[in-house]
PDB file of C-alpha atoms in Angstrom:
ATOM      1  CA  MET A   1       0.000   0.000   0.000  1.00  0.00           C
ATOM      2  CA  ASP A   2       1.357   3.408  -0.947  1.00  0.00           C
ATOM      3  CA  ILE A   3       1.948   5.841   1.894  1.00  0.00           C
ATOM      4  CA  SER A   4      -0.377   8.376   0.272  1.00  0.00           C
ATOM      5  CA  ASP A   5      -3.263   5.879   0.431  1.00  0.00           C
ATOM      6  CA  ILE A   6      -2.966   5.309   4.177  1.00  0.00           C
ATOM      7  CA  LYS A   7      -5.418   7.245   6.341  1.00  0.00           C
ATOM      8  CA  VAL A   8      -5.261   6.782  10.105  1.00  0.00           C
ATOM      9  CA  SER A   9      -8.128   7.529  12.475  1.00  0.00           C
ATOM     10  CA  SER A  10      -7.600   7.446  16.224  1.00  0.00           C
ATOM     11  CA  ALA A  11      -9.251   7.142  19.617  1.00  0.00           C
ATOM     12  CA  VAL A  12      -8.097   7.284  23.217  1.00  0.00           C
ATOM     13  CA  MET A  13      -9.695   5.318  26.044  1.00  0.00           C
ATOM     14  CA  HIS A  14     -10.177   7.769  28.890  1.00  0.00           C
ATOM     15  CA  ALA A  15     -11.018   7.644  32.597  1.00  0.00           C
ATOM     16  CA  PRO A  16     -12.326  11.228  32.941  1.00  0.00           C
ATOM     17  CA  TRP A  17     -12.405  11.232  36.748  1.00  0.00           C
ATOM     18  CA  ASN A  18      -8.605  11.008  36.896  1.00  0.00           C
ATOM     19  CA  ALA A  19      -7.092  14.509  36.758  1.00  0.00           C
ATOM     20  CA  TYR A  20      -3.618  13.253  35.828  1.00  0.00           C
ATOM     21  CA  ARG A  21      -4.946  11.248  32.912  1.00  0.00           C
ATOM     22  CA  ALA A  22      -7.104  14.170  31.828  1.00  0.00           C
ATOM     23  CA  SER A  23      -3.970  16.333  31.635  1.00  0.00           C
ATOM     24  CA  LEU A  24      -2.237  13.685  29.519  1.00  0.00           C
ATOM     25  CA  VAL A  25      -5.230  13.494  27.177  1.00  0.00           C
ATOM     26  CA  ASN A  26      -5.020  17.260  26.656  1.00  0.00           C
ATOM     27  CA  VAL A  27      -1.421  16.793  25.523  1.00  0.00           C
ATOM     28  CA  LEU A  28      -2.361  13.884  23.261  1.00  0.00           C
ATOM     29  CA  ARG A  29      -5.062  15.967  21.578  1.00  0.00           C
ATOM     30  CA  LYS A  30      -2.402  18.462  20.560  1.00  0.00           C
ATOM     31  CA  LYS A  31      -0.159  15.744  19.111  1.00  0.00           C
ATOM     32  CA  ILE A  32      -2.774  13.491  17.487  1.00  0.00           C
ATOM     33  CA  ALA A  33      -5.005  15.352  15.052  1.00  0.00           C
ATOM     34  CA  ASN A  34      -8.728  14.520  15.199  1.00  0.00           C
ATOM     35  CA  LEU A  35      -8.243  12.263  18.209  1.00  0.00           C
ATOM     36  CA  LYS A  36     -11.569  10.875  19.390  1.00  0.00           C
ATOM     37  CA  VAL A  37     -11.763  10.846  23.190  1.00  0.00           C
ATOM     38  CA  ILE A  38     -13.877   7.911  24.371  1.00  0.00           C
ATOM     39  CA  GLU A  39     -14.774   8.555  27.999  1.00  0.00           C
ATOM     40  CA  ASP A  40     -15.833   5.892  30.467  1.00  0.00           C
ATOM     41  CA  THR A  41     -18.353   8.295  31.973  1.00  0.00           C
ATOM     42  CA  ASN A  42     -20.478   5.541  33.544  1.00  0.00           C
ATOM     43  CA  ARG A  43     -17.483   3.534  34.796  1.00  0.00           C
ATOM     44  CA  GLU A  44     -18.409   0.530  32.673  1.00  0.00           C
ATOM     45  CA  GLY A  45     -14.818  -0.626  32.626  1.00  0.00           C
ATOM     46  CA  VAL A  46     -12.018  -1.218  30.179  1.00  0.00           C
ATOM     47  CA  TRP A  47     -13.735  -3.463  27.656  1.00  0.00           C
ATOM     48  CA  GLN A  48     -16.812  -1.328  27.042  1.00  0.00           C
ATOM     49  CA  THR A  49     -14.612   1.730  26.586  1.00  0.00           C
ATOM     50  CA  ALA A  50     -12.236  -0.183  24.315  1.00  0.00           C
ATOM     51  CA  LYS A  51     -15.121  -1.513  22.262  1.00  0.00           C
ATOM     52  CA  ARG A  52     -16.457   1.971  21.611  1.00  0.00           C
ATOM     53  CA  SER A  53     -12.941   3.164  20.826  1.00  0.00           C
ATOM     54  CA  TRP A  54     -12.386   0.502  18.173  1.00  0.00           C
ATOM     55  CA  LEU A  55     -15.837   0.836  16.658  1.00  0.00           C
ATOM     56  CA  SER A  56     -15.398   4.595  16.298  1.00  0.00           C
ATOM     57  CA  ALA A  57     -13.232   3.732  13.280  1.00  0.00           C
ATOM     58  CA  PHE A  58     -16.373   3.123  11.265  1.00  0.00           C
ATOM     59  CA  ASN A  59     -17.426   6.757  11.571  1.00  0.00           C
ATOM     60  CA  THR A  60     -14.382   7.737   9.504  1.00  0.00           C
ATOM     61  CA  ASN A  61     -12.979   7.157   6.022  1.00  0.00           C
ATOM     62  CA  SER A  62      -9.717   5.779   7.386  1.00  0.00           C
ATOM     63  CA  THR A  63      -7.875   2.682   6.206  1.00  0.00           C
ATOM     64  CA  HIS A  64      -6.379   2.033   9.655  1.00  0.00           C
ATOM     65  CA  HIS A  65      -7.394   2.824  13.213  1.00  0.00           C
ATOM     66  CA  LEU A  66      -5.238   3.593  16.238  1.00  0.00           C
ATOM     67  CA  VAL A  67      -6.379   3.086  19.831  1.00  0.00           C
ATOM     68  CA  VAL A  68      -4.249   4.368  22.705  1.00  0.00           C
ATOM     69  CA  GLN A  69      -4.548   4.497  26.473  1.00  0.00           C
ATOM     70  CA  ASP A  70      -4.908   7.786  28.318  1.00  0.00           C
ATOM     71  CA  ASP A  71      -1.701   7.378  30.346  1.00  0.00           C
ATOM     72  CA  ILE A  72       0.833   7.468  27.521  1.00  0.00           C
ATOM     73  CA  GLU A  73       2.916   9.922  25.578  1.00  0.00           C
ATOM     74  CA  VAL A  74       3.811   9.657  21.903  1.00  0.00           C
ATOM     75  CA  CYS A  75       7.101  10.236  20.148  1.00  0.00           C
ATOM     76  CA  ASN A  76       8.002  13.279  18.095  1.00  0.00           C
ATOM     77  CA  GLY A  77       6.165  13.515  14.759  1.00  0.00           C
ATOM     78  CA  PHE A  78       3.954  10.621  15.793  1.00  0.00           C
ATOM     79  CA  MET A  79       0.745  11.042  13.820  1.00  0.00           C
ATOM     80  CA  ALA A  80       2.288  12.570  10.709  1.00  0.00           C
ATOM     81  CA  ASP A  81       4.772   9.710  10.450  1.00  0.00           C
ATOM     82  CA  LEU A  82       2.487   6.741  11.169  1.00  0.00           C
ATOM     83  CA  PRO A  83       1.851   6.093   7.451  1.00  0.00           C
ATOM     84  CA  HIS A  84       5.598   5.484   7.046  1.00  0.00           C
ATOM     85  CA  VAL A  85       5.352   2.765   9.691  1.00  0.00           C
ATOM     86  CA  ILE A  86       2.110   1.230   8.444  1.00  0.00           C
ATOM     87  CA  SER A  87       3.243   1.115   4.820  1.00  0.00           C
ATOM     88  CA  ALA A  88       5.785  -1.584   5.726  1.00  0.00           C
ATOM     89  CA  LEU A  89       3.029  -3.894   7.068  1.00  0.00           C
ATOM     90  CA  PRO A  90      -0.348  -2.503   5.987  1.00  0.00           C
ATOM     91  CA  ASP A  91      -2.283  -5.732   6.618  1.00  0.00           C
ATOM     92  CA  LYS A  92      -0.823  -6.578  10.019  1.00  0.00           C
ATOM     93  CA  PRO A  93      -1.744  -5.712  13.618  1.00  0.00           C
ATOM     94  CA  ILE A  94       0.879  -3.206  14.733  1.00  0.00           C
ATOM     95  CA  TYR A  95       1.741  -2.804  18.416  1.00  0.00           C
ATOM     96  CA  LEU A  96       3.545   0.408  19.319  1.00  0.00           C
ATOM     97  CA  PHE A  97       4.714  -0.538  22.810  1.00  0.00           C
ATOM     98  CA  THR A  98       6.459  -3.320  24.681  1.00  0.00           C
ATOM     99  CA  THR A  99       8.261  -3.591  27.992  1.00  0.00           C
ATOM    100  CA  ARG A 100      10.124  -6.780  27.141  1.00  0.00           C
ATOM    101  CA  ASN A 101      13.894  -6.722  26.869  1.00  0.00           C
ATOM    102  CA  SER A 102      13.655 -10.095  25.120  1.00  0.00           C
ATOM    103  CA  VAL A 103      11.796  -8.374  22.271  1.00  0.00           C
ATOM    104  CA  LEU A 104      14.430  -5.663  22.048  1.00  0.00           C
ATOM    105  CA  GLU A 105      17.235  -8.236  22.035  1.00  0.00           C
ATOM    106  CA  ALA A 106      15.515 -10.249  19.296  1.00  0.00           C
ATOM    107  CA  ALA A 107      15.279  -7.123  17.146  1.00  0.00           C
ATOM    108  CA  GLN A 108      18.892  -6.129  17.750  1.00  0.00           C
ATOM    109  CA  ASN A 109      20.178  -9.626  16.998  1.00  0.00           C
ATOM    110  CA  LYS A 110      18.483  -9.580  13.583  1.00  0.00           C
ATOM    111  CA  ASP A 111      18.917  -5.868  12.797  1.00  0.00           C
ATOM    112  CA  SER A 112      15.134  -5.652  12.594  1.00  0.00           C
ATOM    113  CA  HIS A 113      12.675  -2.909  13.502  1.00  0.00           C
ATOM    114  CA  TRP A 114       9.909  -5.485  13.937  1.00  0.00           C
ATOM    115  CA  VAL A 115       9.429  -8.396  16.286  1.00  0.00           C
ATOM    116  CA  ARG A 116       6.555 -10.852  16.126  1.00  0.00           C
ATOM    117  CA  GLN A 117       4.918 -11.984  19.344  1.00  0.00           C
ATOM    118  CA  TYR A 118       2.046 -14.440  19.759  1.00  0.00           C
ATOM    119  CA  GLY A 119      -0.404 -13.733  22.544  1.00  0.00           C
ATOM    120  CA  ALA A 120       0.874 -10.184  23.073  1.00  0.00           C
ATOM    121  CA  LEU A 121      -1.047  -8.356  25.803  1.00  0.00           C
ATOM    122  CA  SER A 122       0.382  -4.839  25.807  1.00  0.00           C
ATOM    123  CA  GLY A 123      -2.272  -2.445  24.580  1.00  0.00           C
ATOM    124  CA  CYS A 124      -0.824   1.024  25.227  1.00  0.00           C
ATOM    125  CA  GLY A 125      -1.038   1.739  21.500  1.00  0.00           C
ATOM    126  CA  VAL A 126      -2.304  -0.586  18.749  1.00  0.00           C
ATOM    127  CA  ILE A 127      -3.061  -0.038  15.057  1.00  0.00           C
ATOM    128  CA  LEU A 128      -5.334  -2.347  13.087  1.00  0.00           C
ATOM    129  CA  PRO A 129      -6.413  -2.201   9.452  1.00  0.00           C
ATOM    130  CA  LYS A 130     -10.104  -1.385   9.481  1.00  0.00           C
ATOM    131  CA  TRP A 131     -11.093  -4.619   7.747  1.00  0.00           C
ATOM    132  CA  MET A 132      -9.438  -6.533  10.601  1.00  0.00           C
ATOM    133  CA  ILE A 133     -11.472  -4.646  13.212  1.00  0.00           C
ATOM    134  CA  LYS A 134     -14.627  -5.717  11.380  1.00  0.00           C
ATOM    135  CA  GLU A 135     -13.546  -9.369  11.361  1.00  0.00           C
ATOM    136  CA  TRP A 136     -12.531  -9.185  15.040  1.00  0.00           C
ATOM    137  CA  PHE A 137     -15.931  -7.900  16.114  1.00  0.00           C
ATOM    138  CA  GLU A 138     -17.710 -10.496  13.995  1.00  0.00           C
ATOM    139  CA  TRP A 139     -15.614 -13.214  15.659  1.00  0.00           C
ATOM    140  CA  LEU A 140     -15.968 -11.992  19.261  1.00  0.00           C
ATOM    141  CA  PRO A 141     -19.553 -13.074  20.024  1.00  0.00           C
ATOM    142  CA  THR A 142     -18.846 -16.552  18.672  1.00  0.00           C
ATOM    143  CA  VAL A 143     -16.207 -17.187  21.370  1.00  0.00           C
ATOM    144  CA  ILE A 144     -16.167 -14.534  24.103  1.00  0.00           C
ATOM    145  CA  PRO A 145     -19.249 -13.291  26.002  1.00  0.00           C
ATOM    146  CA  ASP A 146     -19.468  -9.517  26.215  1.00  0.00           C
ATOM    147  CA  ASP A 147     -19.477  -9.685  30.015  1.00  0.00           C
ATOM    148  CA  TRP A 148     -16.439 -12.004  30.166  1.00  0.00           C
ATOM    149  CA  GLU A 149     -13.966 -11.326  32.934  1.00  0.00           C
ATOM    150  CA  PRO A 150     -11.323 -10.011  32.887  1.00  0.00           C
ATOM    151  CA  ASN A 151     -12.988  -6.855  31.608  1.00  0.00           C
ATOM    152  CA  VAL A 152     -10.120  -5.996  29.269  1.00  0.00           C
ATOM    153  CA  ASP A 153      -9.489  -5.637  25.560  1.00  0.00           C
ATOM    154  CA  ASP A 154      -5.951  -6.925  25.090  1.00  0.00           C
ATOM    155  CA  SER A 155      -6.817 -10.554  25.904  1.00  0.00           C
ATOM    156  CA  ARG A 156      -9.723 -10.424  23.474  1.00  0.00           C
ATOM    157  CA  LEU A 157      -7.493  -9.139  20.695  1.00  0.00           C
ATOM    158  CA  ALA A 158      -4.744 -11.643  21.507  1.00  0.00           C
ATOM    159  CA  LEU A 159      -7.231 -14.515  21.310  1.00  0.00           C
ATOM    160  CA  PHE A 160      -8.574 -13.282  17.995  1.00  0.00           C
ATOM    161  CA  LEU A 161      -5.088 -13.051  16.504  1.00  0.00           C
ATOM    162  CA  LEU A 162      -4.184 -16.501  17.813  1.00  0.00           C
ATOM    163  CA  SER A 163      -7.361 -17.895  16.239  1.00  0.00           C
ATOM    164  CA  ARG A 164      -5.969 -16.689  12.895  1.00  0.00           C
ATOM    165  CA  LYS A 165      -2.445 -17.944  13.693  1.00  0.00           C
ATOM    166  CA  GLU A 166      -1.391 -14.302  13.537  1.00  0.00           C
ATOM    167  CA  SER A 167       1.140 -12.546  15.723  1.00  0.00           C
ATOM    168  CA  ALA A 168       1.335  -8.994  16.937  1.00  0.00           C
ATOM    169  CA  TRP A 169       3.987  -7.026  15.062  1.00  0.00           C
ATOM    170  CA  ILE A 170       5.830  -4.886  17.572  1.00  0.00           C
ATOM    171  CA  THR A 171       7.760  -1.769  16.578  1.00  0.00           C
ATOM    172  CA  ILE A 172      11.324  -1.413  17.778  1.00  0.00           C
ATOM    173  CA  PRO A 173      11.875   1.312  18.852  1.00  0.00           C
ATOM    174  CA  THR A 174       8.482   1.742  20.498  1.00  0.00           C
ATOM    175  CA  LEU A 175       6.528   4.825  19.464  1.00  0.00           C
ATOM    176  CA  VAL A 176       4.713   5.359  22.747  1.00  0.00           C
ATOM    177  CA  GLU A 177       5.779   5.475  26.380  1.00  0.00           C
ATOM    178  CA  HIS A 178       3.726   4.400  29.391  1.00  0.00           C
ATOM    179  CA  LEU A 179       3.575   7.249  31.912  1.00  0.00           C
ATOM    180  CA  GLY A 180       0.972   5.683  34.201  1.00  0.00           C
ATOM    181  CA  ALA A 181       2.832   2.515  35.089  1.00  0.00           C
ATOM    182  CA  SER A 182       2.497   3.195  38.816  1.00  0.00           C
ATOM    183  CA  SER A 183      -1.101   4.448  38.720  1.00  0.00           C
ATOM    184  CA  SER A 184      -3.176   1.795  36.961  1.00  0.00           C
ATOM    185  CA  GLU A 185      -6.941   2.268  37.046  1.00  0.00           C
ATOM    186  CA  ILE A 186      -7.401  -1.503  37.266  1.00  0.00           C
ATOM    187  CA  GLY A 187      -4.808  -2.195  39.929  1.00  0.00           C
ATOM    188  CA  HIS A 188      -1.955  -3.335  37.676  1.00  0.00           C
ATOM    189  CA  ASN A 189       0.614  -0.991  39.186  1.00  0.00           C
ATOM    190  CA  ASN A 190       4.143  -1.816  38.094  1.00  0.00           C
ATOM    191  CA  ALA A 191       6.786   0.891  37.841  1.00  0.00           C
ATOM    192  CA  ARG A 192       8.772  -1.331  35.457  1.00  0.00           C
ATOM    193  CA  ARG A 193       5.986  -1.415  32.877  1.00  0.00           C
ATOM    194  CA  VAL A 194       7.690   1.127  30.657  1.00  0.00           C
ATOM    195  CA  SER A 195       9.154   0.911  27.187  1.00  0.00           C
ATOM    196  CA  CYS A 196      12.301  -1.107  26.674  1.00  0.00           C
ATOM    197  CA  ASN A 197      13.395   1.282  23.888  1.00  0.00           C
ATOM    198  CA  TYR A 198      11.280   4.414  23.396  1.00  0.00           C
ATOM    199  CA  LEU A 199      11.861   6.533  20.284  1.00  0.00           C
ATOM    200  CA  GLY A 200      11.148   9.767  22.203  1.00  0.00           C
ATOM    201  CA  SER A 201      12.439  12.894  20.463  1.00  0.00           C
ATOM    202  CA  ARG A 202      13.326  11.071  17.256  1.00  0.00           C
ATOM    203  CA  ARG A 203      10.763  10.767  14.456  1.00  0.00           C
ATOM    204  CA  PRO A 204       9.403   7.476  13.060  1.00  0.00           C
ATOM    205  CA  ARG A 205      10.230   8.561   9.509  1.00  0.00           C
ATOM    206  CA  GLU A 206      13.921   8.412  10.451  1.00  0.00           C
ATOM    207  CA  ILE A 207      13.589   4.623  10.795  1.00  0.00           C
ATOM    208  CA  ASP A 208      13.792   2.152   7.899  1.00  0.00           C
ATOM    209  CA  TRP A 209      10.653   0.165   8.699  1.00  0.00           C
ATOM    210  CA  THR A 210      11.303  -2.279   5.879  1.00  0.00           C
ATOM    211  CA  LYS A 211      14.011  -3.872   8.049  1.00  0.00           C
ATOM    212  CA  GLY A 212      12.414  -7.045   9.364  1.00  0.00           C
ATOM    213  CA  ALA A 213       9.077  -6.531   7.653  1.00  0.00           C
ATOM    214  CA  LYS A 214       9.574  -9.760   5.687  1.00  0.00           C
ATOM    215  CA  ASP A 215      11.654 -11.786   8.130  1.00  0.00           C
ATOM    216  CA  ALA A 216      10.989 -10.436  11.612  1.00  0.00           C
ATOM    217  CA  PRO A 217      12.236 -12.517  14.533  1.00  0.00           C
ATOM    218  CA  THR A 218       9.735 -14.015  16.961  1.00  0.00           C
ATOM    219  CA  ALA A 219       9.862 -13.485  20.711  1.00  0.00           C
ATOM    220  CA  GLY A 220       7.470 -14.064  23.564  1.00  0.00           C
ATOM    221  CA  SER A 221       5.110 -16.690  24.822  1.00  0.00           C
ATOM    222  CA  GLY A 222       4.343 -18.629  21.669  1.00  0.00           C
ATOM    223  CA  MET A 223       1.094 -19.646  23.361  1.00  0.00           C
ATOM    224  CA  SER A 224      -1.324 -21.627  21.217  1.00  0.00           C
ATOM    225  CA  TYR A 225      -4.913 -20.597  20.622  1.00  0.00           C
ATOM    226  CA  GLU A 226      -6.176 -23.730  22.333  1.00  0.00           C
ATOM    227  CA  GLY A 227      -3.850 -23.160  25.275  1.00  0.00           C
ATOM    228  CA  TYR A 228      -4.997 -19.577  25.637  1.00  0.00           C
ATOM    229  CA  LEU A 229      -8.655 -20.619  25.494  1.00  0.00           C
ATOM    230  CA  LYS A 230      -8.020 -23.103  28.283  1.00  0.00           C
ATOM    231  CA  LYS A 231      -6.163 -20.522  30.344  1.00  0.00           C
ATOM    232  CA  CYS A 232      -9.048 -18.069  29.909  1.00  0.00           C
ATOM    233  CA  LYS A 233     -11.649 -20.765  30.657  1.00  0.00           C
ATOM    234  CA  LEU A 234     -13.281 -20.349  27.256  1.00  0.00           C
ATOM    235  CA  SER A 235     -14.221 -22.875  24.597  1.00  0.00           C
ATOM    236  CA  THR A 236     -15.341 -22.768  21.010  1.00  0.00           C
TER     237      THR A 236
END
């Protein structure tokens, strides 16, 4: 897909009662043009907010949709340069964040800017082609009840990708940083849950994203779809 054909819409999942996160969202709105803020005004939880965030893609004419959390920051030139990133893998699920040093090491060992990971759960920033969002939401009710616990989105996406024998494609460097690692709204506080290699002040267009796009190394759990279903106490 040519860079000029790529159009990216975006949404942020937001807990509006949290003043710190509200301040971060104000910054994100300045850096991400036309960012749709999806507020959990009724405190329905992560999944309901995520669902509305992903489905907001269909109110746009985009080819790809980005969903981010409200406790992140983005690198310099983020939104303007995303088409350069996407053009390397336009039909793949692109994950913009990871904490794992094993992922970084896999990329460095192969001189790659991509690493594949099966069962990836980090959802600070994810881009999906819009056709994939449609297929994901058609698949969901056939396997996962809407009220399934845990009330999160990343497990649902990981299961969907595993059902297709598809991995997450993680950018190295990462394009977002997790600022709320010690202040999780769902109790997952972990000060170490920050990027293993954040791009920061550099721009994505400075990176050759074709490196590894055809032969990316694999790192991570390698969990099977059936194994994940069993772990999540689900069945087809």
